[in-house]
Short mmCIF file of C-alpha atoms in Angstrom, two decimals:
data_model
loop_
_atom_site.label_atom_id
_atom_site.label_comp_id
_atom_site.label_asym_id
_atom_site.label_seq_id
_atom_site.Cartn_x
_atom_site.Cartn_y
_atom_site.Cartn_z
CA MET A 655 -0.05 -0.07 -0.08
CA LYS A 656 1.56 3.47 -0.74
CA SER A 657 2.16 6.06 2.16
CA GLY A 658 -0.40 8.35 0.57
CA THR A 659 -3.14 5.88 0.53
CA PHE A 660 -2.37 4.39 4.24
CA TRP A 661 -2.80 8.12 5.40
CA GLY A 662 -5.90 8.91 3.44
CA ALA A 663 -7.50 5.54 4.93
CA ILE A 664 -6.42 6.44 8.34
CA ALA A 665 -7.89 9.75 7.65
CA VAL A 666 -10.83 8.24 6.77
CA VAL A 667 -11.12 6.31 9.63
CA ALA A 668 -10.42 9.34 12.09
CA SER A 669 -11.80 12.79 13.94
CA LEU A 670 -12.83 17.32 15.74
CA ALA A 671 -11.35 19.22 18.55
CA ALA A 672 -11.07 21.86 20.92
CA THR A 673 -11.84 21.69 24.79
CA ALA A 674 -12.15 23.07 28.15
CA GLY A 675 -11.45 21.03 31.28
CA CYS A 676 -10.62 17.98 29.29
CA ARG A 677 -8.20 15.18 30.50
CA LEU A 678 -6.18 12.80 28.41
CA ALA A 679 -6.64 9.23 29.50
CA SER A 680 -3.62 7.17 29.52
CA THR A 681 -3.90 3.57 27.39
CA PRO A 682 -1.41 1.42 27.25
CA GLU A 683 -0.25 2.66 23.94
CA THR A 684 -0.04 6.21 25.62
CA SER A 685 1.85 5.06 28.44
CA THR A 686 5.33 4.68 26.89
CA ASP A 687 8.10 7.40 27.16
CA GLY A 688 7.43 10.46 25.64
CA MET A 689 3.40 9.99 25.55
CA SER A 690 2.95 12.50 28.59
CA GLU A 691 4.43 15.34 26.51
CA LEU A 692 2.01 14.44 23.49
CA GLN A 693 -1.07 14.56 25.86
CA ALA A 694 -0.14 17.41 27.28
CA GLU A 695 0.61 19.16 23.76
CA ILE A 696 -2.95 17.63 22.52
CA GLN A 697 -4.66 18.72 25.88
CA ALA A 698 -3.07 22.30 25.67
CA MET A 699 -4.46 22.56 22.06
CA MET A 700 -8.04 21.18 22.72
CA GLN A 701 -8.43 23.64 25.66
CA ASP A 702 -7.37 26.82 23.86
CA GLY A 703 -9.64 25.47 21.09
CA ALA A 704 -12.67 25.16 23.26
CA ARG A 705 -11.89 28.48 24.76
CA ALA A 706 -11.65 30.36 21.58
CA PHE A 707 -14.96 28.37 20.57
CA ASN A 708 -16.53 29.44 23.67
CA GLU A 709 -15.64 33.22 23.40
CA GLY A 710 -16.84 33.30 19.87
CA ARG A 711 -13.02 33.55 18.09
CA LEU A 712 -13.61 31.67 14.91
CA ASP A 713 -10.06 32.24 13.91
CA ALA A 714 -8.23 31.25 16.85
CA PHE A 715 -10.77 27.99 16.83
CA MET A 716 -9.57 27.20 13.39
CA SER A 717 -6.22 27.28 14.31
CA ASP A 718 -6.26 23.77 15.54
CA TYR A 719 -6.86 22.78 11.71
CA TYR A 720 -4.50 22.13 9.30
CA GLU A 721 -4.82 24.78 6.77
CA SER A 722 -4.77 23.10 3.65
CA PRO A 723 -7.26 21.53 0.72
CA SER A 724 -6.62 18.35 1.71
CA THR A 725 -7.88 18.58 5.41
CA THR A 726 -11.20 16.67 5.91
CA TYR A 727 -14.04 17.00 8.09
CA ILE A 728 -16.88 14.26 8.42
CA GLY A 729 -20.09 14.82 10.44
CA GLY A 730 -23.99 14.58 10.02
CA ARG A 731 -23.95 16.42 6.63
CA GLY A 732 -21.67 14.38 5.16
CA LEU A 733 -17.74 15.20 4.12
CA VAL A 734 -16.54 18.41 3.62
CA ARG A 735 -12.72 19.05 2.28
CA GLY A 736 -10.69 21.81 2.34
CA TYR A 737 -9.88 24.16 5.50
CA ASP A 738 -11.83 26.91 4.03
CA GLU A 739 -14.78 24.91 3.72
CA ILE A 740 -14.72 23.60 7.04
CA ARG A 741 -14.66 27.09 8.35
CA GLU A 742 -17.45 27.87 6.29
CA ARG A 743 -19.06 25.10 8.24
CA TYR A 744 -18.22 26.73 11.43
CA LEU A 745 -19.23 30.28 10.63
CA PRO A 746 -22.72 30.31 11.20
CA TRP A 747 -22.08 29.59 14.93
CA PHE A 748 -19.72 32.67 15.03
CA GLU A 749 -21.58 35.36 13.54
CA PRO A 750 -22.47 38.44 15.39
CA GLY A 751 -25.65 37.62 17.47
CA ALA A 752 -25.35 33.74 16.33
CA GLU A 753 -26.42 31.67 19.52
CA ARG A 754 -23.51 29.31 20.74
CA ASP A 755 -23.49 27.05 23.69
CA SER A 756 -20.21 25.90 25.16
CA LEU A 757 -18.09 23.17 24.22
CA SER A 758 -16.48 20.54 26.14
CA PHE A 759 -14.76 17.07 25.76
CA GLU A 760 -14.64 14.07 28.14
CA ASN A 761 -13.05 10.42 27.26
CA LEU A 762 -10.16 11.87 25.55
CA GLU A 763 -7.23 9.59 24.56
CA ALA A 764 -4.60 9.79 22.39
CA ARG A 765 -2.15 7.56 20.68
CA ARG A 766 0.60 7.90 18.26
CA LEU A 767 0.38 6.89 14.57
CA GLY A 768 4.02 7.39 14.21
CA ALA A 769 6.51 10.47 14.54
CA MET A 770 4.60 12.85 12.56
CA TYR A 771 0.54 11.74 13.58
CA SER A 772 -1.55 10.79 16.36
CA LEU A 773 -4.92 9.71 16.68
CA VAL A 774 -7.40 11.51 19.08
CA THR A 775 -10.93 10.16 20.33
CA GLY A 776 -13.69 11.27 22.82
CA ARG A 777 -16.89 12.75 23.49
CA TRP A 778 -17.85 16.41 22.56
CA LEU A 779 -20.40 17.69 24.62
CA ILE A 780 -22.41 21.30 23.79
CA HIS A 781 -23.77 22.70 26.97
CA ALA A 782 -26.81 24.84 26.92
CA GLY A 783 -26.80 26.36 30.74
CA ASP A 784 -26.42 23.66 32.78
CA GLU A 785 -27.93 21.07 30.52
CA VAL A 786 -25.83 18.90 27.72
CA ALA A 787 -27.60 19.66 24.62
CA ALA A 788 -26.30 17.50 22.38
CA THR A 789 -23.15 15.09 22.22
CA GLY A 790 -21.19 12.62 20.52
CA PRO A 791 -18.29 10.59 19.90
CA PHE A 792 -15.26 11.85 17.55
CA SER A 793 -12.03 10.98 16.21
CA LEU A 794 -9.42 13.33 15.23
CA VAL A 795 -6.26 12.45 13.10
CA LEU A 796 -3.72 15.05 13.81
CA ARG A 797 -0.50 15.87 11.92
CA ARG A 798 2.87 17.30 13.56
CA VAL A 799 3.73 20.63 11.80
CA GLU A 800 5.99 23.53 12.82
CA GLY A 801 4.32 25.29 15.71
CA GLY A 802 2.53 21.90 17.10
CA TRP A 803 -0.20 19.49 16.46
CA ARG A 804 -2.82 20.41 13.74
CA ILE A 805 -6.44 18.62 12.50
CA ILE A 806 -5.59 17.11 9.15
CA HIS A 807 -9.20 15.22 9.44
CA ASP A 808 -12.02 15.43 12.05
CA HIS A 809 -14.99 12.82 12.02
CA SER A 810 -17.65 14.06 14.76
CA SER A 811 -20.86 11.92 15.00
CA THR A 812 -23.91 12.99 16.83
CA ASP A 813 -25.85 10.62 19.51
CA THR A 814 -29.12 10.00 18.69
CA GLU A 815 -31.77 9.03 20.97
#
């Protein structure tokens, strides 16, 4: 299998990101040397992103995504390709006067997929006041770039009841 095809397949399997008050779990894959550094970096990235979301700062929120036409997002409305298109998907939540609840994450786990890639899984929650308005599982494929980790693929699902 070609490496581009391999990472494309990994990207299709994985996914969102940004959080307030999250804690990355340590799994057997993440408890080896260097993993606490990975966890700290990703946790900080996600906390900053959630804070940006909750404060209505779209550009800061989007800084977690790799700015590339190959960055992908899969959600309830299907596949979105490209950083600009993903930004457009989030834009309505950030427009002046838009009603935006707060974002948080739980059950976060990170593991390396090699020197340059990692997989983060967990659950996102949208809070409306004291109540959870929406929640679902997510997986993210992150790529190590100058300046830290960036999301190259985000797959976020919504729980249905």
